Structures are given as C-alpha cells and as structure tokens.
Short mmCIF file of C-alpha atoms in Angstrom, two decimals:
data_model
loop_
_atom_site.label_atom_id
_atom_site.label_comp_id
_atom_site.label_asym_id
_atom_site.label_seq_id
_atom_site.Cartn_x
_atom_site.Cartn_y
_atom_site.Cartn_z
CA MET J 1 -19.31 16.96 -33.34
CA PHE J 2 -18.68 13.28 -34.05
CA ALA J 3 -18.05 12.13 -37.60
CA ARG J 4 -18.71 8.47 -36.87
CA SER J 5 -18.80 6.26 -33.82
CA ALA J 6 -17.95 2.76 -32.68
CA LEU J 7 -19.20 0.88 -29.65
CA VAL J 8 -16.50 -1.04 -27.81
CA ALA J 9 -17.22 -3.17 -24.75
CA ARG J 10 -14.88 -2.42 -21.86
CA GLY J 11 -16.29 -4.51 -19.03
CA SER J 12 -17.80 -1.64 -17.05
CA ALA J 13 -21.49 -2.17 -17.07
CA THR J 14 -25.01 -0.88 -16.70
CA SER J 15 -26.91 -2.02 -13.62
CA GLN J 16 -27.91 -5.34 -15.20
CA VAL J 17 -25.64 -6.14 -18.09
CA GLY J 18 -22.39 -4.36 -18.92
CA ARG J 19 -21.85 -0.73 -19.62
CA ILE J 20 -20.73 -0.11 -23.19
CA GLN J 21 -18.00 2.48 -23.48
CA LEU J 22 -18.40 4.87 -26.36
CA ARG J 23 -15.30 5.42 -28.44
CA PHE J 24 -15.46 7.90 -31.28
CA PHE J 25 -13.59 9.36 -34.19
CA SER J 26 -14.06 13.07 -33.60
CA HIS J 27 -12.88 16.65 -33.84
CA LEU J 28 -13.01 17.27 -30.11
CA PRO J 29 -11.66 20.68 -29.03
CA MET J 30 -8.53 20.75 -26.87
CA SER J 31 -10.57 21.80 -23.83
CA ILE J 32 -14.21 21.93 -22.84
CA PRO J 33 -16.00 23.91 -20.10
CA ILE J 34 -17.28 21.87 -17.15
CA LYS J 35 -19.45 23.01 -14.27
CA LEU J 36 -18.83 20.92 -11.17
CA PRO J 37 -21.63 19.83 -8.80
CA ASN J 38 -20.37 22.27 -6.15
CA GLY J 39 -20.77 25.19 -8.57
CA LEU J 40 -17.12 25.62 -9.54
CA GLU J 41 -16.41 25.99 -13.24
CA TYR J 42 -13.25 25.21 -15.16
CA GLU J 43 -11.81 24.27 -18.56
CA GLN J 44 -10.99 20.57 -18.87
CA PRO J 45 -8.13 19.70 -21.25
CA THR J 46 -9.05 16.79 -23.53
CA GLY J 47 -5.92 16.27 -25.60
CA LEU J 48 -2.75 14.31 -25.06
CA PHE J 49 -0.02 16.40 -23.40
CA ILE J 50 3.13 16.17 -25.55
CA ASN J 51 5.97 18.71 -25.78
CA ASN J 52 4.16 21.05 -23.39
CA ARG J 53 1.08 21.25 -25.64
CA PHE J 54 -2.29 19.56 -25.67
CA VAL J 55 -2.71 17.79 -28.98
CA PRO J 56 -5.28 15.44 -30.52
CA SER J 57 -4.39 11.80 -30.93
CA LYS J 58 -3.10 10.82 -34.36
CA GLN J 59 -6.17 8.74 -35.15
CA LYS J 60 -8.54 11.33 -33.62
CA LYS J 61 -10.13 8.66 -31.42
CA THR J 62 -11.78 9.67 -28.15
CA PHE J 63 -13.37 7.81 -25.26
CA GLU J 64 -15.95 8.77 -22.68
CA VAL J 65 -15.26 9.49 -19.02
CA ILE J 66 -18.00 8.48 -16.57
CA ASN J 67 -19.08 10.08 -13.28
CA PRO J 68 -19.24 7.08 -10.89
CA SER J 69 -21.70 8.87 -8.61
CA THR J 70 -24.34 9.39 -11.31
CA GLU J 71 -23.27 6.97 -14.09
CA GLU J 72 -23.51 9.91 -16.47
CA GLU J 73 -20.93 10.97 -19.02
CA ILE J 74 -18.65 13.80 -17.91
CA CYS J 75 -16.88 14.35 -21.22
CA HIS J 76 -14.69 12.71 -23.84
CA VAL J 77 -10.90 12.83 -24.03
CA TYR J 78 -8.56 11.84 -26.83
CA GLU J 79 -7.41 8.23 -26.83
CA GLY J 80 -3.74 7.61 -27.41
CA ARG J 81 -2.46 4.70 -29.50
CA GLU J 82 0.94 3.27 -30.36
CA ASP J 83 1.83 6.13 -32.72
CA ASP J 84 1.01 8.68 -30.02
CA VAL J 85 3.24 6.85 -27.56
CA ALA J 86 6.01 6.95 -30.16
CA ASP J 87 5.60 10.73 -30.46
CA ALA J 88 5.64 11.17 -26.69
CA VAL J 89 8.71 8.96 -26.23
CA ASN J 90 10.56 10.76 -29.00
CA ALA J 91 9.76 14.12 -27.40
CA ALA J 92 10.99 12.84 -24.04
CA ASP J 93 14.12 11.37 -25.61
CA VAL J 94 15.00 14.64 -27.38
CA ALA J 95 14.40 16.61 -24.17
CA PHE J 96 16.67 14.26 -22.23
CA ASN J 97 19.48 14.25 -24.76
CA ASN J 98 19.51 17.98 -25.41
CA GLY J 99 20.25 18.57 -21.74
CA SER J 100 17.53 21.18 -21.28
CA TRP J 101 16.53 19.38 -18.08
CA SER J 102 19.10 16.70 -17.29
CA ASN J 103 22.15 18.99 -17.46
CA ILE J 104 20.88 22.14 -15.79
CA ASP J 105 21.78 23.21 -12.27
CA PRO J 106 19.87 20.79 -10.02
CA LEU J 107 18.58 23.73 -8.02
CA GLN J 108 16.68 24.89 -11.12
CA ARG J 109 14.92 21.53 -11.27
CA GLY J 110 14.02 21.86 -7.60
CA ASN J 111 12.72 25.39 -8.10
CA ALA J 112 10.52 24.25 -11.01
CA LEU J 113 9.01 21.42 -8.95
CA TYR J 114 8.39 23.80 -6.07
CA LYS J 115 6.69 26.28 -8.39
CA LEU J 116 4.54 23.44 -9.77
CA ALA J 117 3.44 22.69 -6.20
CA GLN J 118 2.57 26.35 -5.66
CA LEU J 119 0.49 26.52 -8.85
CA ILE J 120 -1.45 23.45 -7.76
CA GLU J 121 -1.87 24.90 -4.28
CA LYS J 122 -3.49 28.05 -5.67
CA ASP J 123 -5.99 25.92 -7.60
CA LYS J 124 -6.49 23.14 -5.07
CA ASP J 125 -10.26 23.50 -4.63
CA VAL J 126 -10.92 22.99 -8.34
CA ILE J 127 -8.38 20.15 -8.54
CA ALA J 128 -9.90 18.30 -5.58
CA SER J 129 -13.35 18.71 -7.11
CA ILE J 130 -12.15 17.28 -10.44
CA GLU J 131 -10.77 14.27 -8.56
CA THR J 132 -14.10 13.73 -6.81
CA LEU J 133 -16.08 14.12 -10.03
CA ASP J 134 -13.91 11.66 -11.97
CA ASN J 135 -13.09 9.09 -9.28
CA GLY J 136 -16.16 9.23 -7.03
CA LYS J 137 -14.19 9.65 -3.81
CA ALA J 138 -15.45 11.87 -1.00
CA ILE J 139 -14.45 15.51 -1.40
CA SER J 140 -12.78 15.40 2.02
CA SER J 141 -10.56 12.57 0.81
CA ALA J 142 -9.82 14.37 -2.46
CA LYS J 143 -8.76 17.49 -0.55
CA GLY J 144 -6.45 15.35 1.54
CA ASP J 145 -4.97 13.85 -1.63
CA VAL J 146 -4.26 17.29 -3.07
CA GLU J 147 -2.52 18.38 0.14
CA LEU J 148 -0.34 15.26 -0.05
CA VAL J 149 0.45 16.10 -3.69
CA ILE J 150 1.50 19.64 -2.79
CA ASN J 151 3.61 18.54 0.16
CA TYR J 152 5.27 15.75 -1.78
CA LEU J 153 6.22 17.97 -4.73
CA LYS J 154 7.72 20.47 -2.30
CA SER J 155 9.55 17.72 -0.44
CA ALA J 156 10.92 16.19 -3.65
CA ALA J 157 12.09 19.63 -4.78
CA GLY J 158 14.32 19.74 -1.73
CA PHE J 159 16.27 16.68 -2.90
CA ALA J 160 17.33 18.31 -6.19
CA ASP J 161 20.78 19.44 -5.06
CA LYS J 162 21.35 16.54 -2.68
CA ILE J 163 21.73 13.72 -5.20
CA ASP J 164 25.41 13.00 -5.06
CA GLY J 165 27.97 10.24 -5.07
CA ARG J 166 30.97 9.63 -2.86
CA MET J 167 34.74 9.78 -2.96
CA ILE J 168 36.47 6.44 -2.43
CA ASP J 169 39.89 6.25 -0.86
CA THR J 170 41.85 3.74 -2.98
CA GLY J 171 45.31 5.00 -2.12
CA SER J 172 47.56 7.76 -3.43
CA THR J 173 47.90 6.42 -6.98
CA HIS J 174 44.28 6.96 -8.06
CA PHE J 175 41.38 9.34 -7.60
CA SER J 176 38.15 7.31 -7.40
CA TYR J 177 34.60 8.53 -7.00
CA THR J 178 30.98 7.71 -7.87
CA LYS J 179 28.19 9.90 -9.18
CA ARG J 180 24.48 9.31 -9.64
CA GLU J 181 23.08 9.97 -13.09
CA PRO J 182 19.52 9.94 -14.48
CA LEU J 183 18.32 6.96 -16.51
CA GLY J 184 16.70 8.76 -19.45
CA VAL J 185 13.09 8.35 -20.57
CA CYS J 186 10.91 6.86 -17.81
CA GLY J 187 7.60 5.19 -18.66
CA GLN J 188 5.01 5.51 -15.91
CA ILE J 189 1.59 3.87 -15.58
CA ILE J 190 -0.76 5.00 -12.82
CA PRO J 191 -4.02 3.57 -11.39
CA TRP J 192 -7.52 4.95 -10.99
CA ASN J 193 -7.88 4.95 -7.20
CA PHE J 194 -5.55 7.92 -6.49
CA PRO J 195 -5.13 9.52 -9.94
CA LEU J 196 -3.48 12.78 -8.92
CA LEU J 197 -1.48 11.45 -5.99
CA MET J 198 0.01 8.68 -8.13
CA TRP J 199 0.81 11.28 -10.84
CA ALA J 200 2.83 13.20 -8.25
CA TRP J 201 4.46 10.09 -6.74
CA LYS J 202 5.64 9.12 -10.21
CA ILE J 203 6.75 12.35 -11.86
CA ALA J 204 8.40 14.05 -8.87
CA PRO J 205 11.30 11.61 -8.28
CA ALA J 206 11.80 11.16 -12.02
CA LEU J 207 12.05 14.90 -12.63
CA VAL J 208 14.14 15.85 -9.63
CA THR J 209 16.80 13.34 -10.71
CA GLY J 210 16.92 14.76 -14.26
CA ASN J 211 14.87 12.18 -16.16
CA THR J 212 12.05 12.78 -18.63
CA VAL J 213 8.64 11.11 -18.47
CA VAL J 214 5.92 9.50 -20.58
CA LEU J 215 2.97 8.76 -18.30
CA LYS J 216 -0.24 6.86 -18.97
CA THR J 217 -3.30 7.80 -16.95
CA ALA J 218 -5.93 5.24 -15.99
CA GLU J 219 -8.63 5.15 -18.65
CA SER J 220 -11.43 5.63 -16.11
CA THR J 221 -9.82 8.64 -14.37
CA PRO J 222 -7.74 10.78 -16.77
CA LEU J 223 -9.07 14.22 -15.92
CA SER J 224 -7.00 15.51 -12.99
CA ALA J 225 -3.63 14.52 -14.47
CA LEU J 226 -4.51 16.26 -17.72
CA TYR J 227 -5.70 19.35 -15.86
CA VAL J 228 -2.62 19.83 -13.67
CA SER J 229 -0.32 19.19 -16.64
CA LYS J 230 -1.26 22.64 -17.94
CA TYR J 231 0.95 23.95 -15.12
CA ILE J 232 4.05 22.10 -16.36
CA PRO J 233 5.21 24.88 -18.76
CA GLN J 234 4.15 27.58 -16.30
CA ALA J 235 6.45 26.02 -13.70
CA GLY J 236 9.40 26.38 -16.08
CA ILE J 237 9.68 22.71 -17.07
CA PRO J 238 10.91 22.51 -20.70
CA PRO J 239 9.00 20.88 -23.59
CA GLY J 240 9.22 17.11 -23.75
CA VAL J 241 10.14 16.60 -20.10
CA VAL J 242 6.62 15.55 -19.06
CA ASN J 243 4.26 13.86 -21.54
CA ILE J 244 0.81 12.47 -20.72
CA VAL J 245 -0.94 9.92 -22.95
CA SER J 246 -4.50 8.94 -22.05
CA GLY J 247 -5.55 5.52 -23.24
CA PHE J 248 -5.98 1.84 -22.53
CA GLY J 249 -3.50 -0.48 -20.89
CA LYS J 250 -3.31 -3.12 -23.59
CA ILE J 251 -2.43 -0.46 -26.15
CA VAL J 252 -0.76 2.52 -24.48
CA GLY J 253 0.61 0.68 -21.46
CA GLU J 254 2.04 -2.06 -23.64
CA ALA J 255 3.55 0.44 -26.09
CA ILE J 256 5.28 2.32 -23.27
CA SER J 257 6.54 -0.89 -21.65
CA THR J 258 8.04 -2.25 -24.85
CA HIS J 259 9.46 0.94 -26.39
CA PRO J 260 13.25 0.60 -26.78
CA LYS J 261 13.92 4.24 -25.82
CA VAL J 262 12.15 3.83 -22.48
CA LYS J 263 14.81 2.96 -19.89
CA LYS J 264 12.65 2.47 -16.84
CA ILE J 265 9.04 1.46 -16.06
CA ALA J 266 7.16 2.52 -12.94
CA PHE J 267 3.76 0.90 -12.44
CA THR J 268 1.09 1.03 -9.75
CA GLY J 269 -1.81 -1.39 -10.05
CA SER J 270 -2.77 -5.03 -9.76
CA THR J 271 -0.25 -7.75 -9.06
CA ALA J 272 -1.31 -9.67 -12.18
CA THR J 273 -0.66 -6.70 -14.46
CA GLY J 274 2.53 -5.90 -12.56
CA LYS J 275 3.90 -9.36 -13.28
CA HIS J 276 3.22 -8.90 -16.99
CA ILE J 277 4.93 -5.50 -17.02
CA TYR J 278 7.90 -6.90 -15.12
CA GLN J 279 8.32 -9.67 -17.67
CA THR J 280 8.02 -7.16 -20.51
CA ALA J 281 10.58 -4.86 -18.91
CA ALA J 282 12.95 -7.76 -18.31
CA ALA J 283 12.94 -8.64 -22.02
CA SER J 284 14.75 -5.37 -22.78
CA LEU J 285 16.51 -5.06 -19.39
CA LYS J 286 14.52 -2.00 -18.35
CA LYS J 287 14.71 -0.96 -14.73
CA ALA J 288 11.31 -1.51 -13.10
CA THR J 289 9.51 -0.49 -9.93
CA LEU J 290 6.12 -1.95 -9.09
CA GLU J 291 3.65 -0.91 -6.40
CA LEU J 292 1.07 -3.69 -6.45
CA GLY J 293 -1.76 -5.26 -4.49
CA GLY J 294 -2.23 -6.00 -0.84
CA LYS J 295 -4.29 -7.85 1.74
CA SER J 296 -3.04 -6.06 4.81
CA PRO J 297 -3.56 -7.26 8.39
CA ASN J 298 -4.77 -4.85 11.08
CA ILE J 299 -4.07 -6.31 14.53
CA VAL J 300 -5.84 -5.30 17.76
CA PHE J 301 -4.48 -6.49 21.10
CA ALA J 302 -6.67 -6.70 24.20
CA ASP J 303 -4.94 -3.77 25.89
CA ALA J 304 -5.68 -1.39 23.00
CA ASP J 305 -8.06 1.54 23.33
CA VAL J 306 -11.01 -0.11 21.58
CA LYS J 307 -12.70 3.12 20.50
CA HIS J 308 -9.48 4.43 19.00
CA ALA J 309 -8.75 1.07 17.37
CA VAL J 310 -12.21 1.03 15.77
CA GLU J 311 -11.64 4.53 14.39
CA ASN J 312 -8.40 3.34 12.80
CA ILE J 313 -10.04 0.18 11.42
CA ILE J 314 -12.73 2.37 9.83
CA LEU J 315 -10.05 4.59 8.30
CA GLY J 316 -8.11 1.53 7.24
CA ILE J 317 -10.90 -0.14 5.28
CA TYR J 318 -13.52 2.45 4.29
CA TYR J 319 -11.24 5.37 3.40
CA ASN J 320 -11.32 6.09 -0.34
CA SER J 321 -14.26 3.65 -0.59
CA GLY J 322 -11.90 0.81 0.29
CA GLU J 323 -10.10 1.25 -3.04
CA VAL J 324 -6.69 1.37 -1.40
CA CYS J 325 -3.91 -1.11 -2.11
CA CYS J 326 -2.82 -1.08 1.54
CA ALA J 327 -6.35 -1.24 3.00
CA GLY J 328 -6.52 -3.03 6.35
CA SER J 329 -8.86 -5.67 4.99
CA ARG J 330 -7.95 -8.44 7.48
CA VAL J 331 -8.65 -7.48 11.09
CA TYR J 332 -7.29 -9.72 13.85
CA VAL J 333 -8.59 -9.16 17.39
CA GLU J 334 -7.30 -10.74 20.59
CA GLN J 335 -9.95 -13.14 21.86
CA SER J 336 -10.82 -11.33 25.10
CA ALA J 337 -11.48 -8.07 23.25
CA TYR J 338 -13.32 -9.59 20.27
CA ASP J 339 -16.94 -9.23 21.40
CA GLU J 340 -16.58 -5.61 22.48
CA LEU J 341 -14.70 -4.63 19.35
CA ILE J 342 -17.25 -6.33 17.06
CA LYS J 343 -20.04 -4.53 18.89
CA GLN J 344 -18.44 -1.11 18.47
CA PHE J 345 -17.19 -1.80 14.96
CA LYS J 346 -20.66 -2.82 13.73
CA VAL J 347 -22.19 0.38 15.11
CA ALA J 348 -19.40 2.51 13.67
CA SER J 349 -19.62 0.82 10.24
CA GLU J 350 -23.34 1.41 10.04
CA ALA J 351 -22.78 5.07 10.97
CA VAL J 352 -20.36 5.70 8.10
CA LYS J 353 -21.94 8.25 5.78
CA VAL J 354 -22.02 6.86 2.24
CA GLY J 355 -23.34 8.89 -0.65
CA ASP J 356 -22.90 12.14 -2.54
CA PRO J 357 -19.13 12.63 -2.63
CA PHE J 358 -19.53 16.41 -2.86
CA ASP J 359 -21.23 16.46 0.54
CA GLU J 360 -18.56 17.54 3.03
CA ASN J 361 -19.98 15.09 5.59
CA THR J 362 -19.64 12.05 3.33
CA PHE J 363 -16.85 9.68 4.31
CA GLN J 364 -17.33 6.97 1.69
CA GLY J 365 -18.15 7.99 -1.86
CA ALA J 366 -18.82 5.84 -4.90
CA GLN J 367 -16.76 2.95 -6.17
CA THR J 368 -14.93 4.10 -9.27
CA SER J 369 -16.65 1.82 -11.78
CA GLN J 370 -19.50 -0.61 -12.27
CA ASN J 371 -16.85 -3.26 -12.75
CA GLN J 372 -15.48 -2.64 -9.29
CA LEU J 373 -18.95 -2.54 -7.72
CA ASN J 374 -19.79 -5.87 -9.35
CA LYS J 375 -16.53 -7.38 -8.09
CA ILE J 376 -17.21 -6.25 -4.52
CA LEU J 377 -20.76 -7.62 -4.52
CA SER J 378 -19.55 -10.91 -6.01
CA TYR J 379 -17.12 -11.30 -3.11
CA VAL J 380 -19.97 -10.71 -0.65
CA GLU J 381 -21.73 -13.72 -2.18
CA ILE J 382 -18.50 -15.73 -2.10
CA GLY J 383 -18.11 -14.94 1.60
CA LYS J 384 -21.66 -16.09 2.35
CA ASP J 385 -21.18 -19.26 0.32
CA GLU J 386 -17.94 -19.99 2.18
CA GLY J 387 -19.81 -19.89 5.49
CA ALA J 388 -18.65 -16.54 6.87
CA THR J 389 -21.14 -14.51 8.91
CA LEU J 390 -22.20 -11.22 7.31
CA ILE J 391 -22.25 -8.89 10.32
CA THR J 392 -23.34 -5.80 8.42
CA GLY J 393 -23.50 -4.31 4.90
CA GLY J 394 -22.98 -6.29 1.75
CA GLU J 395 -25.55 -4.44 -0.35
CA ARG J 396 -25.62 -1.84 -3.08
CA ILE J 397 -27.07 1.51 -2.06
CA GLY J 398 -29.65 2.92 -4.49
CA ASP J 399 -29.92 2.15 -8.18
CA LYS J 400 -27.88 5.10 -9.50
CA GLY J 401 -24.19 5.48 -8.87
CA TYR J 402 -21.73 2.82 -7.73
CA PHE J 403 -22.37 2.89 -3.97
CA VAL J 404 -22.09 -0.03 -1.57
CA LYS J 405 -22.61 -0.38 2.18
CA PRO J 406 -19.56 -0.83 4.41
CA THR J 407 -19.30 -4.59 4.85
CA VAL J 408 -18.02 -6.69 7.76
CA PHE J 409 -17.60 -10.48 7.84
CA GLY J 410 -17.01 -12.50 11.02
CA ASP J 411 -16.51 -16.19 11.73
CA VAL J 412 -14.03 -16.46 8.88
CA LYS J 413 -11.43 -19.15 8.28
CA GLU J 414 -7.97 -18.33 7.01
CA ASP J 415 -8.37 -20.35 3.81
CA MET J 416 -11.50 -18.47 2.68
CA ARG J 417 -11.21 -16.47 -0.53
CA ILE J 418 -12.48 -13.32 1.20
CA VAL J 419 -9.48 -13.61 3.55
CA LYS J 420 -6.91 -14.50 0.89
CA GLU J 421 -7.86 -12.43 -2.16
CA GLU J 422 -7.73 -8.67 -2.67
CA ILE J 423 -11.29 -7.32 -2.98
CA PHE J 424 -10.36 -3.64 -3.32
CA GLY J 425 -13.49 -2.31 -1.71
CA PRO J 426 -15.09 -1.59 1.68
CA VAL J 427 -15.15 -5.24 2.79
CA VAL J 428 -13.30 -6.46 5.89
CA THR J 429 -12.94 -9.80 7.67
CA VAL J 430 -12.56 -10.07 11.46
CA THR J 431 -10.76 -13.00 13.12
CA LYS J 432 -9.95 -13.91 16.74
CA PHE J 433 -6.45 -14.75 17.93
CA LYS J 434 -5.11 -16.12 21.22
CA SER J 435 -1.40 -15.30 21.22
CA LEU J 436 1.21 -13.03 19.69
CA ASP J 437 2.82 -15.92 17.85
CA GLU J 438 -0.52 -17.04 16.40
CA VAL J 439 -1.47 -13.60 15.07
CA VAL J 440 1.95 -13.04 13.52
CA GLU J 441 1.66 -16.37 11.73
CA MET J 442 -1.83 -15.52 10.43
CA ALA J 443 -0.85 -12.00 9.44
CA ASN J 444 2.12 -13.27 7.44
CA ASP J 445 0.15 -16.05 5.77
CA SER J 446 -0.39 -14.07 2.56
CA GLU J 447 1.25 -13.71 -0.81
CA TYR J 448 1.19 -9.95 -0.22
CA GLY J 449 3.21 -7.73 2.09
CA LEU J 450 2.29 -4.11 1.54
CA ALA J 451 1.22 -2.79 4.94
CA ALA J 452 0.03 -3.74 8.41
CA GLY J 453 -1.48 -2.13 11.50
CA ILE J 454 -0.85 -2.82 15.19
CA HIS J 455 -3.02 -1.49 18.01
CA THR J 456 -1.73 -1.81 21.57
CA LEU J 457 -0.73 0.38 24.52
CA ASN J 458 2.37 -1.75 25.08
CA ILE J 459 5.25 -0.36 23.01
CA ASN J 460 7.27 -3.55 23.55
CA THR J 461 4.49 -5.63 21.99
CA ALA J 462 4.12 -3.16 19.13
CA LEU J 463 7.82 -3.17 18.24
CA LYS J 464 8.20 -6.96 18.59
CA VAL J 465 5.27 -7.54 16.23
CA ALA J 466 6.41 -4.81 13.81
CA ASP J 467 9.80 -6.51 13.51
CA ARG J 468 8.20 -9.86 12.68
CA LEU J 469 5.57 -8.72 10.17
CA LYS J 470 6.42 -9.17 6.49
CA ALA J 471 5.20 -5.78 5.32
CA GLY J 472 6.78 -2.72 3.74
CA THR J 473 4.90 -0.30 6.03
CA VAL J 474 3.76 -0.93 9.59
CA TRP J 475 1.48 1.59 11.30
CA ILE J 476 1.22 1.54 15.10
CA ASN J 477 -1.96 2.93 16.68
CA THR J 478 -2.82 4.59 13.38
CA TYR J 479 -3.58 3.52 9.80
CA ASN J 480 -3.32 4.91 6.25
CA ASP J 481 -1.11 7.54 7.84
CA PHE J 482 1.09 8.72 4.97
CA HIS J 483 3.85 11.30 5.12
CA HIS J 484 5.78 12.66 2.15
CA SER J 485 9.13 11.85 3.78
CA VAL J 486 8.30 8.24 4.68
CA PRO J 487 8.93 5.62 1.96
CA PHE J 488 6.06 3.38 0.88
CA GLY J 489 6.20 0.05 -0.91
CA GLY J 490 5.75 -3.66 -0.47
CA PHE J 491 7.32 -7.05 0.16
CA ASN J 492 6.65 -10.20 -1.85
CA ALA J 493 3.76 -9.94 -4.36
CA SER J 494 3.13 -6.35 -3.27
CA GLY J 495 5.94 -5.05 -5.44
CA LEU J 496 9.47 -3.78 -5.90
CA GLY J 497 10.98 -0.41 -5.04
CA ARG J 498 9.64 2.47 -2.99
CA GLU J 499 7.56 5.62 -3.45
CA MET J 500 8.34 8.85 -1.54
CA GLY J 501 11.23 9.54 0.77
CA ALA J 502 14.92 9.52 -0.15
CA GLU J 503 14.66 5.82 -1.04
CA THR J 504 12.64 6.51 -4.20
CA LEU J 505 15.53 8.45 -5.76
CA GLU J 506 17.45 5.19 -6.14
CA ASN J 507 14.76 4.00 -8.53
CA TYR J 508 15.51 6.84 -10.98
CA THR J 509 19.29 6.99 -10.95
CA GLN J 510 22.21 4.79 -11.87
CA VAL J 511 25.69 4.79 -10.37
CA LYS J 512 28.74 5.66 -12.43
CA ALA J 513 32.17 4.92 -10.98
CA VAL J 514 35.13 7.04 -12.13
CA ARG J 515 38.72 6.02 -11.41
CA ALA J 516 41.59 8.22 -12.55
CA LYS J 517 45.25 7.24 -12.29
CA LEU J 518 47.34 10.05 -10.93
CA VAL J 519 50.69 10.77 -12.62
#
C-alpha cells in the first residue's frame, strides 16, 4: 500500500527509548474497516474532511495512530499540511460568504445541530468505543463523554433563535439598535484528552451563531472527530461549514492560526502553547479564546463527610486517567481531619481499578501516550527528590500499554514542583491547613485558576470560600461535575473566554450598532 516511507521522531517512545512515529507517502483509502476490542465493527474515515467530503491530503502523507492500551498501531490517517489548511479555509470562507449557513433562518441552524446530536445518539456505542480505542480512557468515561456531547449539541441548538441585540432609547430623533453577527471563519484546535467532547464544545457555538469552522484534531487522537464528521452532511449542514484537518501543531495549527481569512482562534491545550497562539492571533488582531492548564485545589474541611469527600477526590484526580485540565491535583485537608482522610484516601486509591479500558469495571484506563507516561513518572521522581512522602502508587503497571498506579504524595511543601506544576496525570498532593484564611491563601498561590473544590457541611463556609477563590469554576461537595448549561473556563494562566452556556456565544459574535436619523 505504501509507495515509500519516512521515519520521523515525535517524542512518543518505546518502553526504553522513544517511540518513532511512522509517516508515509501512500494511497490510503478514504476509510478502512476496524474491529473494536468489544466486538463492534465500523468503517473509520482516514481522509481530511473538507467541503463535506473526505479527501486525501495534497501531499498524500499519512501518519500512524497508536492504541495507548496495547502500544499497537490502530491505523493511518492522512496528514494535513499548509496547502490543505488553505483549501479548508477557502472552503469555509466561501461557505460563509455565500450565506448558505450564516444568512439562513437561525431555526434551521438549530434544527441541523439537533439532528447532528440525534445521529450521534443513535451511534453512541460505536463512538464511545472509538474514543476508548484511540485515547485509552475507560469505556465508562467515554460513554459519559458522548452523553455530554449529545446534550451539549442539543442545548446549543436551542440558542439558535435567541441570539439578538437590543433597542436603545436615544430620543425621538433617532432609531438606535444593536445586533450580533457571526465573525466568519473560525480556526479551532482541540486536545487529545477529550477529543470528541472538545470537538463539540468548539463547533457547536461557532455553528449556532452562523460561523464556519476549520478544526485541527490532536495528532494522537484524530479518529472520533473524523468519524462523527460523516454526520455533518446528513444533519443538513452545507458544504464548507465544517472542515477537519488532521495533522501536527507546528504545521497545521500554525497555518490555521496565521491564515488571514481566519477571524477567530479557539484553542484548548497547554498554557505554553496557548501563549504562542495568543501572540500569533494578536499579530493579525484575531479574536481568541483559550482554555488552558490548571493546578486546581480541592479543599476538605473538618466537618465534611470524609467518605463522600474521598469519593470526590478520587473523581477529581483519577477520572480520565488524571488527564483533565481542571483535575483536583492539590488536596488541602483541615488538620483535625487529615489522618482519617489520608487513611481512607490511601485505601480508596489502591482500590481504583486500572487496566483494560474496555472492561466496564475499569475506572482508570491508559495514559494517552508514552510521552505522557514518561512525564508522570518523571514527576514521581521529582517529588521523591524534593522530600515529599510517596503514600501510594508512583509506578508503571505492566510492560505493555501506558498504565500507571494512582499516586498520592503527602508531607509536601507549597514551593515543591509537584505542587506548583501541572503534571496532567493521576498524581495528587495532600497538605494540611489550620484555618480558612490559610487554605484560601494556599489555594490561590498558583499561576492557574481553572477550577476548585470545596467539601463542607456548612453552606456559609462553602460560599465564603467560593467567593474568595480565584477560579473560573468552583464545585461544592462534588467535583468534575459538568453540565451543558454551565459555563467553563479559567482565570489567570488558565485562559480566556468560556465554553458552554450562554456565555460562550459572546466568543463567536461581534456587535454591530445601527443608528438611523428619523425625518
């Protein structure tokens, strides 16, 4: 099948050295049959999705996609380059300017999004399984992701005919009003930890407001976004409105960010990359929204239900294998409750089922890449070297697949790297505190500000602390508790703008003021 091949290092690695990613020049078909580990079979699209068709990349390059649970190749997909981005942007620009989407009755846009949600809903078992295969997350988590996708698309559809301006009373001599209009072509770059959910969080607000989209998938997890894109034309969304280009950040991401016809950039990923994209967008005055990293505090007061708090800490740090930007990776426990909580938390951490992500009883699947596994294990060594006490975990599980034990550090100091830096894995630090003022100060002592958790039976304490925490989302007696109507986003180095809720619509519209003199 392959005419010739090239080996290109990408930083993901074999167990000892570094995995070499195969990139080929090929004549790969536009879809290939795949049998999933749970017995389901489906056709996986491999092309770029441009103008409602799957097409090969201009240069016919492909790259391999790896199963993180087995370290085996799943398939190859076509790799986009700058010329493919240009094609996708041109298609999106034509679709925007011809009015086939931006000028139609808003209710039609809402109906199309709702139909897209229904098509996904009918196929949700296969879609969740693709997510688990490609990302390594537990199938239970993947099913939860797909439900969130469905609910969010339906919720966003309901905003279609509610995007309006206002009339302004400026006296009897003039008629003045505002209206909200779409921006045009929106460039979107999504991460590998929630591939399908981030696809939905990005395209839904862009589409419901009348924009068109060029989206880059994460190179390690392109499969689910490509698969569900086959439903775009079936939902009644015109050609060019949604375009998907698989590829690498330094090529495809950069080309999208710098293209003059792209009017807005939406990015989810690391803070370092987000800063670069923000600077790039600023050079051409593109609107930008960034959902970036986090090092979120999870606070437990002495009056909290310890068992319930431990359950929420587990969900906060081990859910999705800890690869969550808002993971509750810094736990603060009131001094009098510390010993009991550590005792229960250690037992609960060691009881977390880690392994085959297609096992319905698995809670923590594989890390998404060898790179990420190596990073997590390196931070375990950093924590030991810094003098923290390793309470449990800190080891790789097996020699095949990117699995790691849930890891808890105690006796930490606030200036330790494992407390300050985002690890993006199932590693948590636990610290004592004596007073409300002390824990608020420690919780806020971070460059980030994405999320926080508070556990207490005293609603007055909960609300006082929530008001003082510098975080975009505060969960009380729960954690990682998302709802499609509740906005999500960060303060400080955790980003700009919001996902979900009515607030996200502001990111994809601009205000036009009209003032007419009456004669």
